[in-house]
Amino acid sequence: MKKHIKIIFTVIFVLSIFINSGFSASAAINVPEKIRIGLYFTDKASGINTAVCSFNVNAAKGLTINSLEDGKLVLLFEETTNNIVTIRKDSFFINTNGVLTEYTPGKEPAKQGEKIGPYHVRIGGDYKDAKAARAQADALKKKGIDAYVAYADCWQVWTGFFTDEATAEKYMAETLKPALGNGDTTVSTVSQSSKSIVVQNSKGEAAMVYCSSKGVLQIQPRTENDPYSLTINNTNSYRGDLEVRRLQDSDMTVTNVLPLEQYLYGVVPAEIQASSHPEALKAQAVAARTYTLSSLNRHETLGFDLCSTTHCQVYKGLSTEDARSNKAVDDTAGKKVLYKGSLAEVFYFSSSGGRTEDSKNVWGGDVPYLKSVEDKYESGDSWKYNWEVTMTSQQVKDRMLQLGYDTGDILNIVITQYSEAGRAIEMVVRGTKGEAVFTKAKCRSAFSLDSQLFTITTDAGVSVKGAGKTSPKVQLSGSKVMTANGVKTIGAGSGSGLMVIGADNKLKPITAVPTTYTFTGKGWGHGVGMSQEGAKGMAEAGFTYDEILKHYFTGVDVE
């Protein structure tokens, strides 16, 4: 089942929810003509790395490659058929039978092949337009010089892909100048640039190098394409255009640019099954549209609005579209969730386990429309509705070290506070050297659990009978007990010799310090906002999409 969850821990983001929810006057809602979705990129802040050093692209009836400058397009290259075009960094590669492997100088991979690099030789001066530059490149090819055009905010002609400047200079002196003859053609080396992008044709030849300082490389399907779409690496197809940037710390960043409603075509079936009830699909479409508009510019530093991963919303483009989910998007076109006239910040997740959670118990901030509500229409048999995770004490210790807590050997893990909905909102991990305290969403993330709705049992749990009743199983580690030598605290190393009198009045050995911890829970996701399983159940029970949304988001309007 295609289930995805959005995990938001950023304090600034939570504060924005709190601030925005306080608006009482109607505010203009910005609906851009097109939005930008990051497909391949690196974002250190969120820990996402999908960046690529090269990719293939084609369109059924051809494509164009342009430089987008101040809203205007400069045509760089055109492929009129469905032939594949390769876009790659102008960097260091080893070419092994046509397969390019990027490497770092001094750390070459074991693969054998031709080394190519980001140094070039420029032949002649600037040309007035692409036509003139290509004519010169073609003339040079007839002389045996492997020339190609380059766009550096003006048209030039270059040759070679050298691994260093010295090799470029040697080629220029020993091969290029003799081939050019005794004319007055000037030649010069072109040093490595962190911005350059190479466009290769279907034959693997360099069609051009793009190194503009003021433009963005944009790839468009030719207008003859229906649907207007591109295919990347022979697998994923996307409506709209692509933008390619080389950014510091984000390798080569690829962005899909398309209208909002077409973007939602690729989101809804990736977030909820297209076979779901039509009203559930509509609720998902409105929630996704609202989330998109409230999250614009979330990745602004990387040149796009939202990413295609669970960090924002899962987006798989044209490849995952379905007529049923497309219809849900069309039937709710423009509909959004509003609170007191302003755009609400909505969230959704897979399943709640019976009741959703108040946002203050997950991310903090008291948001009036993100309150805990009953969720009785979930089927109860969905993927990860019931789950269990078991960890050894050593695994827990290692995890604490990964999180920066040197707690020593683990003595116990205790949930010290629950929300009214039954979720863990404070959890303490106690060890021989100290303890680590986790609150709210960190109760879940500390051990990468599926939800905050869980209990903890161990192999050292015992039932203690007192005052006429038997308690649930408890851990003895850290507890005080009466022994023949007086009151003692049970700690690490106490297990092997500990004896208790059982119900049959016989002494039995028990383990005081757990060696395993089992987390048993319900639901999948953060639990705030709309449960997708609950929405499907409500739709099957006869509720409309707006009734579903109003149930999960307290006091909102759908307009």
Coordinates of C-alpha atoms in Angstrom, one line a residue:
M1 CA 0.0 0.0 0.0
K2 CA 1.2 3.4 -0.9
K3 CA 1.3 5.2 2.4
H4 CA 3.5 8.1 3.2
I5 CA 3.9 10.3 6.2
K6 CA 5.0 13.9 6.7
I7 CA 7.4 14.4 9.6
I8 CA 7.9 18.0 10.7
F9 CA 10.1 18.8 13.7
T10 CA 11.3 22.3 12.8
V11 CA 10.4 24.8 15.5
I12 CA 10.2 27.7 13.1
F13 CA 7.7 25.8 11.0
V14 CA 5.6 25.0 14.0
L15 CA 5.7 28.6 15.1
S16 CA 4.5 29.7 11.6
I17 CA 1.5 27.4 12.1
F18 CA 0.7 29.0 15.4
I19 CA 1.0 32.5 14.1
N20 CA -0.9 32.0 10.9
S21 CA -3.8 30.3 12.7
G22 CA -4.4 33.5 14.6
F23 CA -5.4 35.6 11.6
S24 CA -9.1 36.5 11.7
A25 CA -9.4 38.7 8.7
S26 CA -9.6 37.3 5.2
A27 CA -6.2 37.3 3.4
A28 CA -5.4 37.1 -0.3
I29 CA -4.3 33.5 -1.1
N30 CA -1.4 33.3 -3.5
V31 CA -2.0 30.8 -6.2
P32 CA 1.0 30.9 -8.6
E33 CA 0.6 30.1 -12.2
K34 CA 3.2 27.4 -11.9
I35 CA 5.0 25.7 -9.0
R36 CA 8.5 24.2 -8.8
I37 CA 9.0 20.7 -7.4
G38 CA 12.5 19.4 -6.6
L39 CA 13.1 15.9 -8.1
Y40 CA 16.9 15.5 -7.6
F41 CA 18.7 17.6 -5.0
T42 CA 20.6 17.6 -1.7
D43 CA 19.2 19.3 1.4
K44 CA 21.5 18.9 4.4
A45 CA 19.0 20.5 6.7
S46 CA 16.4 17.8 6.1
G47 CA 18.9 15.0 5.4
I48 CA 17.6 14.4 1.8
N49 CA 20.1 13.5 -0.9
T50 CA 18.6 12.5 -4.3
A51 CA 21.0 14.6 -6.4
V52 CA 22.5 13.2 -9.6
C53 CA 25.6 13.9 -11.6
S54 CA 23.8 13.1 -14.9
F55 CA 20.5 12.0 -16.3
N56 CA 18.8 11.1 -19.6
V57 CA 15.7 12.9 -20.9
N58 CA 13.5 12.6 -23.9
A59 CA 10.0 13.4 -25.1
A60 CA 7.8 11.5 -27.6
K61 CA 8.0 14.3 -30.2
G62 CA 11.2 16.0 -29.2
L63 CA 12.3 18.6 -26.8
T64 CA 14.1 22.0 -26.6
I65 CA 16.9 23.1 -24.3
N66 CA 16.9 26.8 -23.4
S67 CA 18.4 29.4 -21.2
L68 CA 15.7 31.1 -19.1
E69 CA 16.8 34.7 -18.6
D70 CA 14.5 37.3 -17.0
G71 CA 11.4 35.4 -18.1
K72 CA 12.6 35.0 -21.7
L73 CA 13.9 31.9 -23.4
V74 CA 17.1 31.6 -25.4
L75 CA 17.0 28.5 -27.6
L76 CA 20.2 26.5 -27.1
F77 CA 19.5 23.0 -28.6
E78 CA 16.6 21.2 -30.2
E79 CA 16.0 17.5 -30.5
T80 CA 13.0 16.9 -32.9
T81 CA 12.6 13.2 -32.3
N82 CA 12.3 11.0 -29.2
N83 CA 16.0 10.4 -29.1
I84 CA 17.6 10.5 -25.6
V85 CA 19.6 13.6 -24.6
T86 CA 22.0 13.3 -21.7
I87 CA 22.4 16.2 -19.2
R88 CA 25.5 16.0 -17.0
K89 CA 27.8 18.0 -14.8
D90 CA 30.9 19.4 -16.5
S91 CA 33.1 17.5 -14.1
F92 CA 35.5 14.5 -13.9
F93 CA 34.2 11.2 -15.3
I94 CA 35.6 7.9 -16.6
N95 CA 34.0 6.8 -19.8
T96 CA 33.8 3.0 -19.9
N97 CA 32.1 1.8 -23.1
G98 CA 29.7 4.8 -23.0
V99 CA 29.0 4.5 -19.3
L100 CA 30.1 7.6 -17.3
T101 CA 31.3 7.3 -13.7
E102 CA 32.1 10.5 -11.8
Y103 CA 35.2 10.5 -9.8
T104 CA 37.3 12.9 -7.7
P105 CA 40.9 13.6 -8.9
G106 CA 43.3 11.5 -6.9
K107 CA 40.5 9.1 -5.9
E108 CA 39.9 7.4 -9.3
P109 CA 37.6 4.4 -9.3
A110 CA 38.9 1.0 -10.3
K111 CA 37.0 1.1 -13.6
Q112 CA 39.2 1.5 -16.7
G113 CA 38.3 3.9 -19.5
E114 CA 38.8 7.3 -21.0
K115 CA 39.1 10.1 -18.4
I116 CA 37.3 13.3 -19.3
G117 CA 37.3 16.5 -17.3
P118 CA 36.0 20.1 -17.1
Y119 CA 38.8 21.9 -18.8
H120 CA 38.4 23.1 -22.4
V121 CA 40.0 25.1 -25.2
R122 CA 38.2 28.1 -26.7
I123 CA 38.6 28.7 -30.4
G124 CA 38.1 32.2 -31.7
G125 CA 36.0 35.0 -30.1
D126 CA 32.3 35.6 -29.5
Y127 CA 29.7 34.8 -32.2
K128 CA 26.6 36.9 -32.9
D129 CA 24.2 34.0 -32.5
A130 CA 23.8 30.2 -32.3
K131 CA 23.7 29.8 -36.0
A132 CA 27.1 31.4 -36.5
A133 CA 28.7 29.5 -33.7
R134 CA 27.4 26.2 -35.0
A135 CA 28.6 27.0 -38.5
Q136 CA 32.1 27.6 -37.2
A137 CA 32.0 24.4 -35.1
D138 CA 30.9 22.4 -38.2
A139 CA 33.7 23.9 -40.2
L140 CA 36.3 23.0 -37.6
K141 CA 35.0 19.4 -37.5
K142 CA 35.8 19.1 -41.2
K143 CA 39.4 19.9 -40.2
G144 CA 39.3 17.0 -37.7
I145 CA 38.8 19.2 -34.7
D146 CA 36.1 17.9 -32.3
A147 CA 34.4 21.3 -31.8
Y148 CA 31.1 22.2 -30.2
V149 CA 29.2 25.3 -29.2
A150 CA 29.2 26.8 -25.7
Y151 CA 26.9 29.4 -24.2
A152 CA 28.5 31.7 -21.6
D153 CA 26.0 34.5 -21.9
C154 CA 27.4 34.8 -25.4
W155 CA 28.0 32.2 -28.2
Q156 CA 31.4 30.6 -28.4
V157 CA 33.1 27.5 -29.9
W158 CA 35.1 25.1 -27.6
T159 CA 36.9 21.8 -28.0
G160 CA 38.0 19.1 -25.6
F161 CA 37.2 17.8 -22.1
F162 CA 40.6 17.8 -20.4
T163 CA 41.3 16.7 -16.8
D164 CA 43.7 19.6 -16.1
E165 CA 44.8 22.9 -17.6
A166 CA 48.3 21.6 -18.5
T167 CA 46.8 18.8 -20.7
A168 CA 44.6 21.4 -22.3
E169 CA 47.6 23.7 -23.0
K170 CA 49.6 20.7 -24.4
Y171 CA 46.7 19.8 -26.8
M172 CA 46.4 23.5 -27.8
A173 CA 50.1 23.8 -28.7
E174 CA 50.8 20.4 -30.2
T175 CA 47.5 19.5 -32.0
L176 CA 45.1 22.4 -32.2
K177 CA 47.3 25.2 -33.6
P178 CA 48.8 23.0 -36.3
A179 CA 45.4 21.9 -37.4
L180 CA 44.1 25.5 -37.5
G181 CA 47.1 26.5 -39.8
N182 CA 48.8 29.9 -39.9
G183 CA 45.6 32.0 -39.6
D184 CA 44.9 34.6 -36.9
T185 CA 42.5 32.4 -34.9
T186 CA 43.0 32.9 -31.2
V187 CA 42.9 30.0 -28.8
S188 CA 42.8 30.0 -25.0
T189 CA 42.1 27.5 -22.2
V190 CA 38.8 27.5 -20.3
S191 CA 39.2 26.6 -16.6
Q192 CA 36.9 24.4 -14.5
S193 CA 33.6 26.0 -13.6
S194 CA 31.2 24.9 -10.8
K195 CA 28.3 26.1 -12.9
S196 CA 28.9 24.4 -16.2
I197 CA 26.5 21.7 -17.6
V198 CA 27.1 19.5 -20.6
V199 CA 24.4 18.5 -23.1
Q200 CA 25.1 15.3 -25.0
N201 CA 23.2 14.1 -28.0
S202 CA 21.9 10.5 -28.5
K203 CA 25.3 9.5 -30.0
G204 CA 27.1 10.5 -26.8
E205 CA 28.7 13.5 -28.5
A206 CA 28.9 16.9 -26.8
A207 CA 26.1 19.0 -28.4
M208 CA 27.0 22.0 -26.2
V209 CA 28.2 23.3 -22.8
Y210 CA 26.0 25.7 -20.8
C211 CA 27.8 28.0 -18.4
S212 CA 25.6 31.1 -18.2
S213 CA 26.0 33.3 -15.1
K214 CA 22.5 34.9 -15.4
G215 CA 20.3 32.2 -16.8
V216 CA 18.8 28.8 -15.8
L217 CA 19.0 25.8 -18.0
Q218 CA 15.4 24.8 -18.9
I219 CA 14.3 21.7 -20.8
Q220 CA 10.9 21.7 -22.4
P221 CA 8.8 19.2 -24.4
R222 CA 8.2 20.6 -27.9
T223 CA 4.6 21.9 -28.2
E224 CA 3.7 18.9 -30.5
N225 CA 3.8 16.6 -27.4
D226 CA 0.5 15.5 -26.0
P227 CA 0.5 15.2 -23.1
Y228 CA 3.1 17.9 -22.7
S229 CA 5.6 15.8 -20.8
L230 CA 9.2 14.5 -20.5
T231 CA 10.6 11.2 -19.5
I232 CA 13.7 10.9 -17.2
N233 CA 16.0 7.9 -17.4
N234 CA 13.4 5.9 -19.4
T235 CA 11.3 5.4 -16.2
N236 CA 9.5 8.5 -14.8
S237 CA 7.5 10.9 -16.9
Y238 CA 6.6 14.4 -15.8
R239 CA 4.2 17.0 -17.1
G240 CA 5.7 20.4 -17.7
D241 CA 9.3 21.6 -17.9
L242 CA 12.6 20.8 -16.1
E243 CA 15.1 23.3 -14.7
V244 CA 18.7 22.2 -14.1
R245 CA 21.0 24.1 -11.7
R246 CA 24.4 23.4 -10.2
L247 CA 24.2 24.6 -6.7
Q248 CA 26.8 24.5 -3.9
D249 CA 26.2 21.5 -1.7
S250 CA 23.4 20.2 -3.9
D251 CA 25.3 18.7 -6.8
M252 CA 23.1 19.0 -9.9
T253 CA 19.6 20.0 -8.9
V254 CA 16.7 19.1 -11.2
T255 CA 13.3 20.8 -10.7
N256 CA 9.9 20.1 -12.4
V257 CA 8.0 23.2 -13.3
L258 CA 4.2 22.8 -13.9
P259 CA 0.8 24.1 -13.1
L260 CA -0.6 23.4 -9.6
E261 CA -3.5 21.2 -10.6
Q262 CA -1.3 19.0 -12.9
Y263 CA 1.1 18.7 -9.9
L264 CA -1.7 17.3 -7.8
Y265 CA -2.4 14.7 -10.5
G266 CA 0.9 13.2 -9.5
V267 CA 0.5 13.7 -5.7
V268 CA -3.0 12.3 -4.9
P269 CA -2.4 8.6 -6.2
A270 CA 1.0 8.6 -4.6
E271 CA -0.4 9.6 -1.2
I272 CA -3.6 7.5 -1.2
Q273 CA -4.7 4.6 -3.4
A274 CA -6.5 5.6 -6.5
S275 CA -8.9 2.8 -5.9
S276 CA -10.2 4.7 -2.7
H277 CA -13.8 6.0 -2.6
P278 CA -14.2 9.1 -4.7
E279 CA -15.0 11.3 -1.7
A280 CA -11.8 10.2 0.0
L281 CA -9.9 11.0 -3.1
K282 CA -11.5 14.5 -3.2
A283 CA -10.6 15.0 0.5
Q284 CA -7.0 14.1 -0.3
A285 CA -7.0 16.4 -3.3
V286 CA -8.2 19.4 -1.2
A287 CA -5.8 18.6 1.6
A288 CA -2.9 18.3 -0.8
R289 CA -3.8 21.5 -2.6
T290 CA -4.0 23.3 0.7
Y291 CA -0.8 21.9 2.0
T292 CA 1.0 22.9 -1.2
L293 CA -0.2 26.5 -1.1
S294 CA 0.7 26.9 2.6
S295 CA 4.2 25.4 2.0
L296 CA 5.4 27.4 -1.0
N297 CA 9.1 28.3 -1.0
R298 CA 9.8 25.7 1.6
H299 CA 13.0 24.9 -0.3
E300 CA 13.5 28.4 -1.6
T301 CA 17.3 28.3 -1.2
L302 CA 17.4 25.4 -3.7
G303 CA 15.3 27.1 -6.3
F304 CA 12.0 25.2 -5.8
D305 CA 8.9 25.3 -3.6
L306 CA 8.4 21.7 -2.4
C307 CA 10.3 18.5 -2.9
S308 CA 8.9 15.2 -4.2
T309 CA 9.6 13.2 -1.0
T310 CA 7.8 12.5 2.2
H311 CA 9.5 15.6 3.6
C312 CA 6.8 17.6 1.7
Q313 CA 4.4 15.5 -0.3
V314 CA 5.1 12.4 -2.3
Y315 CA 5.0 13.3 -6.0
K316 CA 5.6 10.8 -8.8
G317 CA 4.5 12.7 -11.8
L318 CA 2.6 11.5 -14.9
S319 CA 3.9 7.9 -14.4
T320 CA 1.6 7.4 -11.4
E321 CA -1.5 9.3 -12.6
D322 CA -4.9 7.5 -12.5
A323 CA -8.1 8.7 -14.2
R324 CA -10.0 8.3 -10.8
S325 CA -7.6 10.5 -8.8
N326 CA -7.3 13.0 -11.7
K327 CA -11.1 13.3 -11.6
A328 CA -11.0 14.0 -7.9
V329 CA -8.5 16.8 -8.5
D330 CA -10.7 18.2 -11.3
D331 CA -13.9 17.9 -9.3
T332 CA -12.4 20.0 -6.5
A333 CA -10.4 22.4 -8.6
G334 CA -9.4 25.5 -6.6
K335 CA -11.0 24.2 -3.3
K336 CA -8.9 24.8 -0.2
V337 CA -9.2 24.5 3.6
L338 CA -9.6 27.9 5.3
Y339 CA -9.7 28.9 8.9
K340 CA -11.4 32.3 9.6
G341 CA -10.8 33.3 5.9
S342 CA -7.1 32.4 5.8
L343 CA -5.3 29.4 4.4
A344 CA -5.1 26.6 7.0
E345 CA -1.9 24.6 7.5
V346 CA -3.2 21.1 7.1
F347 CA -1.5 17.7 7.6
Y348 CA -2.4 14.2 6.9
F349 CA -1.1 10.7 7.6
S350 CA -1.9 7.0 7.1
S351 CA -3.8 5.9 10.2
S352 CA -4.4 7.0 13.8
G353 CA -5.2 3.9 15.7
G354 CA -8.6 5.2 16.8
R355 CA -8.1 8.8 17.6
T356 CA -6.0 11.7 16.1
E357 CA -3.7 13.8 18.1
D358 CA -3.6 17.5 19.2
S359 CA -0.7 19.3 17.4
K360 CA 0.6 20.6 20.7
N361 CA 1.5 17.0 21.7
V362 CA 3.4 16.4 18.6
W363 CA 5.1 19.6 17.4
G364 CA 4.0 22.1 20.0
G365 CA 1.9 25.2 19.4
D366 CA -1.8 25.3 20.2
V367 CA -3.5 25.4 16.7
P368 CA -7.3 25.6 17.0
Y369 CA -8.1 23.4 14.0
L370 CA -5.5 20.7 14.7
K371 CA -7.2 19.1 17.7
S372 CA -7.6 15.5 18.7
V373 CA -10.8 13.9 17.3
E374 CA -12.4 10.4 17.3
D375 CA -11.4 8.3 14.3
K376 CA -13.8 5.4 14.5
Y377 CA -14.2 4.7 10.8
E378 CA -10.7 3.3 10.2
S379 CA -10.8 -0.3 9.0
G380 CA -8.3 -1.5 11.5
D381 CA -6.6 -3.9 9.0
S382 CA -4.6 -1.4 7.0
W383 CA -0.8 -1.6 6.6
K384 CA 1.0 -0.9 9.9
Y385 CA -2.3 -0.3 11.7
N386 CA -0.9 -2.7 14.4
W387 CA 2.8 -2.9 14.7
E388 CA 5.6 -4.1 17.0
V389 CA 9.3 -3.4 17.2
T390 CA 11.7 -5.2 19.5
M391 CA 15.2 -3.9 20.4
T392 CA 17.9 -5.4 22.6
S393 CA 19.4 -3.3 25.4
Q394 CA 22.6 -3.1 23.4
Q395 CA 20.7 -1.7 20.4
V396 CA 19.0 0.8 22.7
K397 CA 22.4 1.8 24.1
D398 CA 23.8 2.2 20.5
R399 CA 20.9 4.3 19.5
M400 CA 21.3 6.6 22.5
L401 CA 25.0 7.1 21.5
Q402 CA 23.9 8.0 17.9
L403 CA 21.6 10.6 19.3
G404 CA 24.3 12.1 21.5
Y405 CA 23.3 10.5 24.9
D406 CA 25.9 8.5 26.8
T407 CA 23.5 6.8 29.2
G408 CA 25.7 3.8 29.8
D409 CA 24.2 0.3 30.0
I410 CA 20.4 0.5 29.7
L411 CA 18.4 -0.1 32.9
N412 CA 14.9 0.6 31.6
I413 CA 12.6 2.7 29.3
V414 CA 9.6 4.3 30.9
I415 CA 6.7 6.3 29.4
T416 CA 6.2 9.0 32.0
Q417 CA 3.4 11.0 30.4
Y418 CA 0.6 10.3 28.0
S419 CA -1.7 12.6 26.0
E420 CA -5.4 12.4 26.5
A421 CA -5.5 10.5 23.2
G422 CA -3.2 7.9 24.7
R423 CA 0.0 8.8 22.9
A424 CA 3.4 8.9 24.6
I425 CA 4.4 12.5 25.1
E426 CA 7.3 12.0 27.6
M427 CA 9.6 9.0 27.6
V428 CA 12.7 8.4 29.8
V429 CA 15.6 6.1 28.9
R430 CA 17.5 5.3 32.1
G431 CA 21.1 3.9 32.1
T432 CA 24.0 3.4 34.5
K433 CA 25.5 6.8 33.6
G434 CA 22.3 8.9 33.4
E435 CA 19.1 9.3 31.5
A436 CA 17.7 10.7 28.3
V437 CA 14.3 12.4 28.2
F438 CA 12.3 12.5 25.0
T439 CA 9.1 14.6 24.6
K440 CA 6.3 14.8 22.0
A441 CA 7.3 13.7 18.5
K442 CA 10.8 12.7 19.7
C443 CA 9.2 9.8 21.7
R444 CA 8.5 8.3 18.3
S445 CA 11.6 9.5 16.4
A446 CA 14.0 8.3 19.1
F447 CA 13.5 4.7 17.9
S448 CA 12.0 5.4 14.5
L449 CA 8.6 4.0 15.5
D450 CA 5.5 4.1 13.3
S451 CA 3.5 6.3 15.7
Q452 CA 3.5 7.8 19.2
L453 CA 0.6 5.5 20.2
F454 CA 2.5 2.6 21.8
T455 CA 3.3 0.7 25.0
I456 CA 6.6 -0.8 26.2
T457 CA 7.0 -4.3 27.6
T458 CA 10.3 -6.2 28.4
D459 CA 11.5 -9.6 29.2
A460 CA 12.0 -8.4 32.8
G461 CA 8.4 -7.4 33.4
V462 CA 6.6 -8.9 36.5
S463 CA 3.1 -8.7 37.9
V464 CA 3.0 -7.5 41.5
K465 CA 0.0 -8.3 43.6
G466 CA -1.0 -5.9 46.3
A467 CA -4.2 -4.7 48.1
G468 CA -6.4 -7.3 46.5
K469 CA -5.5 -6.8 42.8
T470 CA -2.6 -7.6 40.5
S471 CA -0.9 -4.7 38.7
P472 CA 0.1 -4.7 35.0
K473 CA 3.6 -5.9 34.4
V474 CA 6.3 -3.6 35.7
Q475 CA 10.1 -3.4 35.4
L476 CA 12.0 -4.1 38.6
S477 CA 15.2 -2.3 37.6
G478 CA 15.4 0.9 39.6
S479 CA 12.8 -0.2 42.1
K480 CA 13.4 -0.5 45.9
V481 CA 12.9 -4.0 47.4
M482 CA 13.2 -5.4 50.9
T483 CA 15.9 -8.0 51.2
A484 CA 17.4 -9.9 54.2
N485 CA 19.9 -7.1 54.4
G486 CA 17.4 -4.2 54.3
V487 CA 16.0 -2.0 51.5
K488 CA 18.0 -2.0 48.3
T489 CA 17.6 -0.5 44.8
I490 CA 17.6 -3.0 42.0
G491 CA 20.2 -2.0 39.4
A492 CA 22.4 -3.3 36.7
G493 CA 23.9 -6.7 37.4
S494 CA 21.1 -7.7 39.8
G495 CA 19.4 -10.1 37.6
S496 CA 21.2 -13.4 37.9
G497 CA 20.7 -13.9 41.7
L498 CA 17.2 -12.3 42.2
M499 CA 14.6 -14.6 43.5
V500 CA 10.9 -13.9 44.2
I501 CA 8.0 -15.9 45.8
G502 CA 5.5 -16.7 43.1
A503 CA 1.7 -17.4 43.4
D504 CA 2.6 -21.0 44.3
N505 CA 4.7 -19.8 47.3
K506 CA 7.8 -21.1 45.6
L507 CA 11.0 -19.2 45.0
K508 CA 11.7 -18.4 41.4
P509 CA 14.6 -16.6 39.7
I510 CA 13.8 -13.5 37.6
T511 CA 15.6 -11.0 35.4
A512 CA 15.6 -7.6 37.0
V513 CA 17.3 -5.6 34.2
P514 CA 15.6 -6.1 30.8
T515 CA 17.6 -7.5 27.9
T516 CA 14.9 -6.7 25.3
Y517 CA 12.3 -4.0 24.9
T518 CA 9.2 -4.4 22.8
F519 CA 7.2 -1.4 21.5
T520 CA 3.7 -2.4 20.6
G521 CA 1.6 0.3 18.9
K522 CA -1.2 1.3 16.6
G523 CA -1.4 3.7 13.6
W524 CA 1.1 4.9 11.1
G525 CA 2.1 8.6 11.1
H526 CA 2.3 11.7 13.2
G527 CA -1.4 11.5 14.0
V528 CA -2.2 15.2 13.4
G529 CA -5.0 16.2 11.0
M530 CA -6.6 13.9 8.5
S531 CA -6.2 10.1 8.8
Q532 CA -6.3 8.7 5.2
E533 CA -7.6 5.4 6.5
G534 CA -10.3 7.2 8.4
A535 CA -11.2 9.4 5.4
K536 CA -11.7 6.2 3.3
G537 CA -13.9 4.8 6.1
M538 CA -15.9 7.9 6.4
A539 CA -16.4 8.1 2.6
E540 CA -17.6 4.5 2.6
A541 CA -20.0 5.4 5.4
G542 CA -21.6 8.1 3.2
F543 CA -19.8 11.3 4.3
T544 CA -18.8 13.9 1.6
Y545 CA -15.3 15.1 1.1
D546 CA -16.0 18.5 2.8
E547 CA -17.6 16.7 5.8
I548 CA -14.5 14.5 6.1
L549 CA -12.2 17.6 6.1
K550 CA -14.4 19.4 8.6
H551 CA -14.3 16.4 10.9
Y552 CA -10.5 16.2 11.0
F553 CA -9.9 20.0 11.0
T554 CA -11.9 21.6 13.7
G555 CA -13.9 24.8 12.8
V556 CA -12.6 25.1 9.2
D557 CA -14.4 26.0 5.9
V558 CA -13.8 24.3 2.5
E559 CA -14.0 26.9 -0.2

